[in-house]
C-alpha positions as MATLAB code, in Angstrom:
seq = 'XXXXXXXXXXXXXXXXXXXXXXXXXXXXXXXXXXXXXXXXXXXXXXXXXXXXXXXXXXXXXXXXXXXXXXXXXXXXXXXXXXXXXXXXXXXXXXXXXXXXXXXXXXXXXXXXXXXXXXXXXXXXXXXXXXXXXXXXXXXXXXXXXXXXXXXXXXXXXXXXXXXXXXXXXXXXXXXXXXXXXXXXXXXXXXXXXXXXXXXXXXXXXXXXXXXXXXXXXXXXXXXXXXXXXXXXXXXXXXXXXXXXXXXXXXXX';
ca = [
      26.797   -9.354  -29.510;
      27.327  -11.539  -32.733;
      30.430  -12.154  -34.628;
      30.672  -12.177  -38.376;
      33.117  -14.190  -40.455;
      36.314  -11.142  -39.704;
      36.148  -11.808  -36.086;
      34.623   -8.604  -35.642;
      31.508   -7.655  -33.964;
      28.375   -6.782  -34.933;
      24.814   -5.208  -33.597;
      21.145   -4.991  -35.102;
      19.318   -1.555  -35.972;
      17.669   -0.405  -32.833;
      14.434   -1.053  -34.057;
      15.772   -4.471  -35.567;
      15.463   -3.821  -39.248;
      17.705   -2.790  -42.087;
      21.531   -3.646  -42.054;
      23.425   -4.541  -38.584;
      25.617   -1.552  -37.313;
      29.530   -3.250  -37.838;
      31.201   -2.540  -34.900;
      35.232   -2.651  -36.190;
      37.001   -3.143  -32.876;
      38.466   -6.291  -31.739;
      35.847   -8.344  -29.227;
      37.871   -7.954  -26.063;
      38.465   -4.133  -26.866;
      34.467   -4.166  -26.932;
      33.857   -6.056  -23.555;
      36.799   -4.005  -21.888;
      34.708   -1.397  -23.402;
      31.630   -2.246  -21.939;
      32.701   -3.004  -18.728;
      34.280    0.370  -18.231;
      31.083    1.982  -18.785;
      28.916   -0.745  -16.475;
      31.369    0.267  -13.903;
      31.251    4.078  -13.989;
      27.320    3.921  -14.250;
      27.013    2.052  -10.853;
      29.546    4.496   -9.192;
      27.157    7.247  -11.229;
      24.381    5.230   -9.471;
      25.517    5.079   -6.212;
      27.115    8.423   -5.692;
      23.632   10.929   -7.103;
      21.528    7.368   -5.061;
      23.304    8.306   -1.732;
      23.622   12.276   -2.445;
      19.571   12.551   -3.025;
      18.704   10.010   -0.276;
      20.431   12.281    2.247;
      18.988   15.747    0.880;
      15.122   14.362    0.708;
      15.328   12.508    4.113;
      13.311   16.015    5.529;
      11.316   15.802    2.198;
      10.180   12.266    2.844;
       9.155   13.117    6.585;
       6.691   15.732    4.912;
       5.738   12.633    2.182;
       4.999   10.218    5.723;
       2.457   13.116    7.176;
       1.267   13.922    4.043;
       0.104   10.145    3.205;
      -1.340    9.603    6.405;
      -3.291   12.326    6.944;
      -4.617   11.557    3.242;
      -5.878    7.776    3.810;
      -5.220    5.318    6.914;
      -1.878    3.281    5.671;
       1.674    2.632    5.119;
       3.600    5.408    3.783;
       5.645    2.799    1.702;
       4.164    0.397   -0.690;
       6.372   -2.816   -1.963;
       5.699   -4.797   -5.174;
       7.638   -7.405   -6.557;
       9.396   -6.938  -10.118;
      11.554   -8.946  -11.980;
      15.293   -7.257  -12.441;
      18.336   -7.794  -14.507;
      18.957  -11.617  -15.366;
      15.331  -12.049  -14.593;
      15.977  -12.052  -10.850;
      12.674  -10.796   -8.791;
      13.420   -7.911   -6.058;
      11.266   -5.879   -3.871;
      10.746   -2.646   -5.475;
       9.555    0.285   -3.366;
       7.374    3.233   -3.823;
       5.075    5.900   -2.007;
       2.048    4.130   -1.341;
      -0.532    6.110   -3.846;
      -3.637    3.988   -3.372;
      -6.010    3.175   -0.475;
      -4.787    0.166    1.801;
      -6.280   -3.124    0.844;
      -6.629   -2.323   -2.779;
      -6.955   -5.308   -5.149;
      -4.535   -5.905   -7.996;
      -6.687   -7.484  -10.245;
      -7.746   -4.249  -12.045;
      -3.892   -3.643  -13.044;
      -3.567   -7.025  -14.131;
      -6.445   -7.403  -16.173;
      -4.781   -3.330  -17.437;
      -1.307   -5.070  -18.536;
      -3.076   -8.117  -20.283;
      -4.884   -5.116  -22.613;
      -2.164   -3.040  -22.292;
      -0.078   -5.983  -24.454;
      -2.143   -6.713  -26.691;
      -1.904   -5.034  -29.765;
      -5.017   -5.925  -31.220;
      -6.760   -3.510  -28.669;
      -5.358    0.271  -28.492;
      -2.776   -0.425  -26.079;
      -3.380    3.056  -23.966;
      -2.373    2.282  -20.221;
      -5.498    2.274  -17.386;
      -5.287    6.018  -16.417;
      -4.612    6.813  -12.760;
      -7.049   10.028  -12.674;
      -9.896    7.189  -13.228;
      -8.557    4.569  -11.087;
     -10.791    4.839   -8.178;
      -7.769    2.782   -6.089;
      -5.906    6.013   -5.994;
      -6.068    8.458   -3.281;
      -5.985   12.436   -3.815;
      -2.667   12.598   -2.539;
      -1.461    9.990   -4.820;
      -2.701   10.991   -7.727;
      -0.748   14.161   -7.767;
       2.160   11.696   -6.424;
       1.910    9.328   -9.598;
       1.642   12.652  -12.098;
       4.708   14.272  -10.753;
       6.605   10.190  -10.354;
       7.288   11.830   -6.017;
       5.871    7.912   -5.792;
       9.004    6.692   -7.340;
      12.017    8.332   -4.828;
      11.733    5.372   -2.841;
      13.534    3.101   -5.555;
      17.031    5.134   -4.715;
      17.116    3.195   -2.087;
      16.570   -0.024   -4.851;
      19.588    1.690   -6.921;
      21.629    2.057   -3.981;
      21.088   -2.153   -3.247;
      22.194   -2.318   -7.424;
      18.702   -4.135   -7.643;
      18.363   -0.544   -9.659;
      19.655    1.952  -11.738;
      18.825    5.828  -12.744;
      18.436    5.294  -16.113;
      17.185    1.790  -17.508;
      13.955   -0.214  -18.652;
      11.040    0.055  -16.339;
      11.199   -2.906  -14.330;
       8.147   -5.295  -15.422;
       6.092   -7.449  -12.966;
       5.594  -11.095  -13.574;
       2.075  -11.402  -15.040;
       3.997   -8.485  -17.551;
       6.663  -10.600  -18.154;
       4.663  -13.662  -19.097;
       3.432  -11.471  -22.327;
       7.515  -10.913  -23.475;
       8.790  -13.101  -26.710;
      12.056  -13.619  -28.080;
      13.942  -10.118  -28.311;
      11.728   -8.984  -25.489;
      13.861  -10.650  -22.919;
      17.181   -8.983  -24.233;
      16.022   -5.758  -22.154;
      16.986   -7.731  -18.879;
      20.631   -7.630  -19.950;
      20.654   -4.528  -18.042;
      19.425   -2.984  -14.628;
      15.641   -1.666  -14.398;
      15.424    2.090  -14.199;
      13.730    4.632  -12.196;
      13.820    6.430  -15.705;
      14.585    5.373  -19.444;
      13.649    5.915  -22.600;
       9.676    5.537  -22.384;
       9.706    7.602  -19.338;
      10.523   10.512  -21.723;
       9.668    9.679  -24.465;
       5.737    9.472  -23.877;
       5.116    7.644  -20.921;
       1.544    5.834  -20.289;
       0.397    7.274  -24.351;
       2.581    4.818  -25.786;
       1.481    1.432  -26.393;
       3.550   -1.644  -24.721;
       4.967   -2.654  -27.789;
       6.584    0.732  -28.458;
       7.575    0.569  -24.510;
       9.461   -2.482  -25.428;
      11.098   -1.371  -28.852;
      12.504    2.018  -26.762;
      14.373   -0.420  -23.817;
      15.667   -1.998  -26.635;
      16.998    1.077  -28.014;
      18.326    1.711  -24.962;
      19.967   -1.797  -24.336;
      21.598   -1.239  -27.796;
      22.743    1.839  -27.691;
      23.782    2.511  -23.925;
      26.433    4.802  -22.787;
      27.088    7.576  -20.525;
      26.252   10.067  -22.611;
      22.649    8.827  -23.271;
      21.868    8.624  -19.642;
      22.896   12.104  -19.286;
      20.495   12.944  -21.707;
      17.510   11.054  -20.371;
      18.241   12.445  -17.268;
      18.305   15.638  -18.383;
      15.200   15.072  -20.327;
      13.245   13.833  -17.268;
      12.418   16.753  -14.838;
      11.129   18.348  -17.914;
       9.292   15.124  -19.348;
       7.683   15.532  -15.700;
       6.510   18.755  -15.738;
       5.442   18.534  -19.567;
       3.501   15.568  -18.206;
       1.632   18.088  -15.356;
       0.953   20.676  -17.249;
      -1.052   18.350  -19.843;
      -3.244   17.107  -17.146;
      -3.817   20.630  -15.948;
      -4.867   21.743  -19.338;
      -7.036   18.884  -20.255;
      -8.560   19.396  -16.524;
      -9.524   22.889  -17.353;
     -12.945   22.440  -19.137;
     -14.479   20.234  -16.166;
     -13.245   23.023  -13.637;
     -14.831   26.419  -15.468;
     -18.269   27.002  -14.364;
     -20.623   26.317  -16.792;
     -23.185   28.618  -18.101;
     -26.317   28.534  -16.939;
     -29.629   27.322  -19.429;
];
């Protein structure tokens, strides 16, 4: 945060235009301020990590037959991303994809995906020929993603935050990009439900800064409320835009 010429501090917009927000109270009322809330998110964190670990351990013994019987394979799938302070952890999901699969077609996804000269739409799972059944219907309904309690319940994580970015991402970020690592990664955030994989990366990036801005308890309350339905919104689009191919069609 900066300081103006009163001693007091200040914020930008979150979108980073028009006048800075003045924030009137004294600098260490702000960063006791702060603190309080960093400290009742990771107890927030660790007690709903621990609670839902516990309830879904019978849920994730259906996820390990399920998997199997789908493909040969892991259940789990690890990936490296790059965390708060820019520090790399091992990130987990449901494996979703057929073993061996190369990562080359979702690098070659995030370079486009950056740049904004091209439309900036995401590679779509349904037509990534990677995926396995099972996983597809695991990435649409984000089952893939329980794994990372265990991430929040290490504090490489948290339940609401940016989406953690992998490296070759990360190469693409410039100036204010970085100031999204000042927090944990989250399983959700703002993109999560605010649009998901139709948003471009540069509007991913200008909604974790949003987010970074504006954080508080109350607004991860709300995204968290929002994303069970931002889910199942998600579900039911693919199931009406999957409608046409499945109707018979009439015959000549």
């Amino acid at each position: 945060m900066a300081v103006n010429d009163s001693g007091r501090g200040y914020s930008p917009t979150p979108r980073g235009t028009g006048e800075p927000r003045l924030d009137h109270r004294p600098i260490e009322a702000r960063k006791l301020g702060c603190l309080r809330e960093s400290c009742v998110k990771r107890v927030l964190d660790i007690a709903v990590a621990a609670t839902a670990l516990t309830f879904l351990a019978p849920f994730f013994g259906l996820l390990v037959l399920i998997v199997r019987l789908d493909s040969p394979g892991p259940t789990f799938f690890s990936q490296r991303r790059v965390g708060r302070h820019g520090i790399v952890f091992t990130l987990w999901k449901v494996r979703s994809m057929y073993e061996g699969s190369s990562q080359s077609l979702h690098h070659q996804a995030s370079v486009d995906w950056f740049d904004e000269r091209r439309n900036g739409r995401r590679y779509k799972s349904d037509v990534d020929p990677r995926v396995t059944r099972v996983g597809r219907f695991l990435r649409l309904s984000s089952f893939d993603e329980l794994p990372q309690l265990w991430n929040v319940l290490k504090g490489e994580m948290s339940l609401v935050g940016p989406r953690p970015v992998m490296d070759y991402e990360r190469c693409h970020f410039v100036g204010w990009h970085f100031e999204r690592e000042i927090v944990r990664p989250g399983i959700t955030g703002l993109w999560q439900v605010s649009g998901r994989d139709r948003l471009s990366a540069p509007e991913m990036l200008a909604l974790d800064l949003e987010y970074v801005r504006s954080r508080s308890f109350w607004l991860d309350m709300k995204i968290l409320a929002r994303t069970v339905p931002a889910v199942l919104g998600e579900l039911r689009s693919k199931r009406a835009s999957r409608e046409p191919e499945l109707r018979p069609q009439p015959r000549a």
